[in-house]
Amino acid sequence: MCFNISIAKTKVKLEDKFKAQFEKGVNFQPNYFITAFTKPQIPIITGDNQDKIQLFNWGLIPHWVKSEEQARDISSMTFNSRIETAHEKPSFRDSFKKKHCLIIADGFFEWKTKEKNKIPHYIYKENNELFSFAGIWSEWVNQDTGEVNKTCSILTHNANEFMAEIHNTKKRQPVFLKNENSYQWLNNKLDTKNLIQQSSETTLSTHIIAKDFRTLGNNKSVINK
């Protein structure tokens, strides 16, 4: 799965890479470690607004949710969505059909299980460049307050050989988008089979990091190359 990501690049670098601008007034702060369990806002580009980078809450809330309590519960279980079944799951199927997005990152974290130990790895693309995960999004209106909540989920698939060696318990990985097919995904012109194949072929690098890296914030000296 994918519950922990890095977006350490600046606002300007994100805008240059994706040829899109942050919405006015958005206060984006780079962060080496972002965990889904804090329900953070993360930068995405939606299919219906491709020249804007927006901040959406991580943890998808389907439009049909009735109450705030139900929304909290569901969003804690929808950080990821399996691409193989997203088209049929009630929480994901409407978004998977017509609400695609790019979820921006420059790395992510997984733990390799070795005997009784869990060894954290930082995973990234060549030259630590920015990239995008295939994602889906939703808007949910809180009927009590009228507030519109914009949320998203990262798609995952069975791990390729490289990722299965690291994420060696569940053996899943996020769906990576190549630069040339990212906008095909946004425009619903990339089928699931091709998307999984291209994601599986993505070249990645990794190195082990200090076990206490989460307590050290954005200090990249925690990286053990």
CSV table of C-alpha atoms in Angstrom, one decimal:
chain,number,residue,atom,x,y,z
A,1,MET,CA,0.0,0.0,0.0
A,2,CYS,CA,1.1,3.6,0.1
A,3,PHE,CA,0.4,5.6,3.3
A,4,ASN,CA,3.5,7.7,3.6
A,5,ILE,CA,4.9,10.1,1.0
A,6,SER,CA,7.4,12.8,0.5
A,7,ILE,CA,6.9,16.2,-1.2
A,8,ALA,CA,10.1,18.0,-0.4
A,9,LYS,CA,10.3,20.1,-3.5
A,10,THR,CA,9.3,23.8,-3.5
A,11,LYS,CA,6.0,25.3,-4.8
A,12,VAL,CA,7.9,26.7,-7.8
A,13,LYS,CA,9.4,23.3,-8.8
A,14,LEU,CA,5.9,21.7,-8.6
A,15,GLU,CA,4.5,24.4,-10.9
A,16,ASP,CA,7.4,24.1,-13.4
A,17,LYS,CA,7.2,20.3,-13.5
A,18,PHE,CA,3.5,20.1,-14.1
A,19,LYS,CA,2.9,23.3,-16.1
A,20,ALA,CA,0.2,24.3,-13.6
A,21,GLN,CA,-0.3,26.9,-11.0
A,22,PHE,CA,-1.3,26.6,-7.3
A,23,GLU,CA,-4.6,28.2,-6.6
A,24,LYS,CA,-4.3,31.8,-5.3
A,25,GLY,CA,-3.9,32.0,-1.5
A,26,VAL,CA,-2.7,28.4,-1.1
A,27,ASN,CA,0.0,28.0,1.5
A,28,PHE,CA,1.9,25.0,0.3
A,29,GLN,CA,4.9,23.9,2.5
A,30,PRO,CA,7.3,21.2,1.3
A,31,ASN,CA,7.5,18.3,3.7
A,32,TYR,CA,9.9,15.3,3.6
A,33,PHE,CA,7.5,13.0,5.5
A,34,ILE,CA,3.7,13.1,5.1
A,35,THR,CA,1.6,10.4,6.6
A,36,ALA,CA,-2.0,9.7,5.5
A,37,PHE,CA,-3.0,9.0,9.1
A,38,THR,CA,-2.9,12.7,10.0
A,39,LYS,CA,-5.5,13.3,7.2
A,40,PRO,CA,-3.2,15.9,5.5
A,41,GLN,CA,-3.8,18.1,2.5
A,42,ILE,CA,-1.7,17.0,-0.5
A,43,PRO,CA,-1.2,18.6,-3.9
A,44,ILE,CA,-3.2,17.1,-6.8
A,45,ILE,CA,-4.3,18.0,-10.4
A,46,THR,CA,-7.8,17.0,-11.4
A,47,GLY,CA,-9.0,16.1,-14.8
A,48,ASP,CA,-11.5,18.9,-14.9
A,49,ASN,CA,-9.0,21.6,-13.8
A,50,GLN,CA,-5.7,20.6,-15.4
A,51,ASP,CA,-3.9,24.0,-15.2
A,52,LYS,CA,-4.4,24.2,-11.4
A,53,ILE,CA,-2.6,22.5,-8.5
A,54,GLN,CA,-5.1,22.1,-5.6
A,55,LEU,CA,-4.8,20.8,-2.1
A,56,PHE,CA,-7.1,17.9,-1.3
A,57,ASN,CA,-7.5,15.9,1.9
A,58,TRP,CA,-5.9,12.4,1.7
A,59,GLY,CA,-8.7,9.9,2.4
A,60,LEU,CA,-11.5,9.8,-0.1
A,61,ILE,CA,-15.1,10.5,1.1
A,62,PRO,CA,-17.7,9.4,-1.4
A,63,HIS,CA,-20.4,11.9,-2.4
A,64,TRP,CA,-23.2,9.7,-1.0
A,65,VAL,CA,-21.9,9.7,2.7
A,66,LYS,CA,-24.7,10.9,5.0
A,67,SER,CA,-23.0,12.1,8.2
A,68,GLU,CA,-19.8,13.7,9.5
A,69,GLU,CA,-19.2,10.6,11.6
A,70,GLN,CA,-19.6,8.3,8.6
A,71,ALA,CA,-17.2,10.6,6.6
A,72,ARG,CA,-14.5,10.3,9.3
A,73,ASP,CA,-14.8,6.5,9.4
A,74,ILE,CA,-14.7,6.0,5.7
A,75,SER,CA,-11.9,8.5,5.0
A,76,SER,CA,-9.7,6.4,7.4
A,77,MET,CA,-10.1,3.4,5.1
A,78,THR,CA,-9.7,5.0,1.7
A,79,PHE,CA,-6.1,6.4,1.6
A,80,ASN,CA,-5.6,3.8,-1.1
A,81,SER,CA,-7.8,2.1,-3.6
A,82,ARG,CA,-7.0,-1.2,-5.4
A,83,ILE,CA,-7.1,-0.5,-9.1
A,84,GLU,CA,-8.2,-4.0,-9.8
A,85,THR,CA,-11.4,-3.6,-7.9
A,86,ALA,CA,-12.0,0.2,-7.7
A,87,HIS,CA,-14.6,0.0,-10.5
A,88,GLU,CA,-16.9,-2.1,-8.3
A,89,LYS,CA,-16.4,-0.9,-4.8
A,90,PRO,CA,-19.1,1.5,-3.6
A,91,SER,CA,-16.6,3.9,-2.0
A,92,PHE,CA,-14.5,4.2,-5.2
A,93,ARG,CA,-16.6,3.3,-8.3
A,94,ASP,CA,-18.1,6.7,-9.1
A,95,SER,CA,-14.7,8.5,-8.8
A,96,PHE,CA,-12.9,5.7,-10.7
A,97,LYS,CA,-15.3,6.2,-13.6
A,98,LYS,CA,-15.0,9.9,-14.1
A,99,LYS,CA,-12.9,11.7,-11.4
A,100,HIS,CA,-9.2,11.0,-12.1
A,101,CYS,CA,-6.3,13.0,-10.7
A,102,LEU,CA,-2.5,13.2,-10.5
A,103,ILE,CA,-1.2,13.0,-6.9
A,104,ILE,CA,2.2,14.7,-6.8
A,105,ALA,CA,5.2,13.4,-4.8
A,106,ASP,CA,9.0,13.1,-5.0
A,107,GLY,CA,9.2,9.9,-2.9
A,108,PHE,CA,7.5,7.5,-0.6
A,109,PHE,CA,8.2,5.2,2.3
A,110,GLU,CA,7.8,1.4,2.9
A,111,TRP,CA,9.0,-1.0,5.6
A,112,LYS,CA,10.7,-4.3,4.7
A,113,THR,CA,10.1,-7.1,7.2
A,114,LYS,CA,13.2,-9.1,8.1
A,115,GLU,CA,12.6,-11.6,10.9
A,116,LYS,CA,11.2,-9.5,13.7
A,117,ASN,CA,12.5,-6.2,12.4
A,118,LYS,CA,10.8,-3.6,10.1
A,119,ILE,CA,13.4,-1.7,8.1
A,120,PRO,CA,12.3,1.7,6.6
A,121,HIS,CA,13.1,2.4,3.0
A,122,TYR,CA,12.9,5.7,1.1
A,123,ILE,CA,11.9,5.1,-2.5
A,124,TYR,CA,12.2,7.6,-5.3
A,125,LYS,CA,12.8,8.0,-9.1
A,126,GLU,CA,16.0,8.7,-10.8
A,127,ASN,CA,17.6,12.0,-9.7
A,128,ASN,CA,14.9,12.3,-7.1
A,129,GLU,CA,12.6,13.9,-9.6
A,130,LEU,CA,9.0,14.9,-9.0
A,131,PHE,CA,6.4,12.4,-10.3
A,132,SER,CA,2.7,11.6,-10.0
A,133,PHE,CA,0.7,8.7,-8.7
A,134,ALA,CA,-2.6,7.8,-10.4
A,135,GLY,CA,-5.4,9.0,-8.1
A,136,ILE,CA,-9.1,9.4,-7.8
A,137,TRP,CA,-11.0,12.2,-6.1
A,138,SER,CA,-14.4,13.2,-4.7
A,139,GLU,CA,-16.4,16.1,-3.3
A,140,TRP,CA,-18.5,15.5,-0.3
A,141,VAL,CA,-20.9,18.2,1.1
A,142,ASN,CA,-21.4,18.2,4.9
A,143,GLN,CA,-25.1,18.5,5.2
A,144,ASP,CA,-24.9,20.1,8.7
A,145,THR,CA,-22.5,22.9,7.8
A,146,GLY,CA,-22.6,23.1,4.0
A,147,GLU,CA,-18.8,22.7,3.9
A,148,VAL,CA,-17.5,21.1,0.7
A,149,ASN,CA,-14.8,18.5,1.4
A,150,LYS,CA,-12.4,17.7,-1.5
A,151,THR,CA,-10.7,14.4,-1.0
A,152,CYS,CA,-8.5,11.9,-2.9
A,153,SER,CA,-7.1,8.3,-2.8
A,154,ILE,CA,-3.9,6.8,-4.3
A,155,LEU,CA,-4.5,3.8,-6.6
A,156,THR,CA,-2.4,0.7,-6.0
A,157,HIS,CA,-1.6,-2.6,-7.8
A,158,ASN,CA,0.3,-5.8,-7.2
A,159,ALA,CA,4.0,-5.0,-6.6
A,160,ASN,CA,6.6,-5.6,-9.3
A,161,GLU,CA,9.7,-7.5,-8.5
A,162,PHE,CA,11.6,-4.5,-7.1
A,163,MET,CA,8.8,-3.4,-4.8
A,164,ALA,CA,7.8,-6.9,-3.7
A,165,GLU,CA,11.4,-7.2,-2.3
A,166,ILE,CA,10.8,-4.1,-0.1
A,167,HIS,CA,7.1,-4.3,0.7
A,168,ASN,CA,7.4,-8.0,1.3
A,169,THR,CA,4.3,-8.6,3.4
A,170,LYS,CA,1.4,-7.2,1.5
A,171,LYS,CA,3.3,-6.8,-1.8
A,172,ARG,CA,1.5,-3.8,-3.1
A,173,GLN,CA,2.7,-0.6,-4.7
A,174,PRO,CA,1.3,2.7,-5.9
A,175,VAL,CA,0.3,3.2,-9.5
A,176,PHE,CA,3.0,5.4,-11.1
A,177,LEU,CA,2.2,7.6,-14.1
A,178,LYS,CA,4.8,8.3,-16.8
A,179,ASN,CA,5.1,11.9,-17.9
A,180,GLU,CA,3.7,11.0,-21.3
A,181,ASN,CA,0.6,9.2,-20.0
A,182,SER,CA,-0.4,11.3,-17.1
A,183,TYR,CA,-2.8,13.5,-19.0
A,184,GLN,CA,-4.3,10.4,-20.7
A,185,TRP,CA,-5.2,9.3,-17.2
A,186,LEU,CA,-6.7,12.6,-16.4
A,187,ASN,CA,-8.8,12.5,-19.6
A,188,ASN,CA,-10.0,8.9,-19.0
A,189,LYS,CA,-8.1,7.6,-22.0
A,190,LEU,CA,-5.8,5.0,-20.3
A,191,ASP,CA,-7.2,1.6,-19.6
A,192,THR,CA,-6.4,-0.3,-16.4
A,193,LYS,CA,-4.3,-3.1,-18.1
A,194,ASN,CA,-2.0,-0.6,-19.8
A,195,LEU,CA,-1.8,1.6,-16.7
A,196,ILE,CA,-0.6,-1.4,-14.5
A,197,GLN,CA,1.9,-2.5,-17.1
A,198,GLN,CA,3.5,0.9,-17.5
A,199,SER,CA,3.5,1.4,-13.7
A,200,SER,CA,5.2,-1.9,-13.2
A,201,GLU,CA,8.0,-0.9,-15.6
A,202,THR,CA,8.8,2.3,-13.7
A,203,THR,CA,12.4,2.4,-12.7
A,204,LEU,CA,12.9,3.2,-9.0
A,205,SER,CA,15.7,3.6,-6.5
A,206,THR,CA,15.8,3.1,-2.8
A,207,HIS,CA,17.9,3.2,0.3
A,208,ILE,CA,17.5,2.3,3.9
A,209,ILE,CA,16.8,5.2,6.3
A,210,ALA,CA,17.2,5.7,10.0
A,211,LYS,CA,14.4,4.0,12.0
A,212,ASP,CA,13.7,7.2,13.9
A,213,PHE,CA,13.4,9.4,10.8
A,214,ARG,CA,9.8,10.4,11.6
A,215,THR,CA,10.9,12.1,14.8
A,216,LEU,CA,13.5,14.1,13.1
A,217,GLY,CA,11.1,16.0,10.8
A,218,ASN,CA,12.5,17.4,7.6
A,219,ASN,CA,16.1,16.8,8.5
A,220,LYS,CA,17.4,14.8,5.5
A,221,SER,CA,20.4,13.7,7.5
A,222,VAL,CA,18.3,10.8,8.6
A,223,ILE,CA,18.9,9.2,5.2
A,224,ASN,CA,21.5,6.4,5.3
A,225,LYS,CA,22.8,6.0,1.8
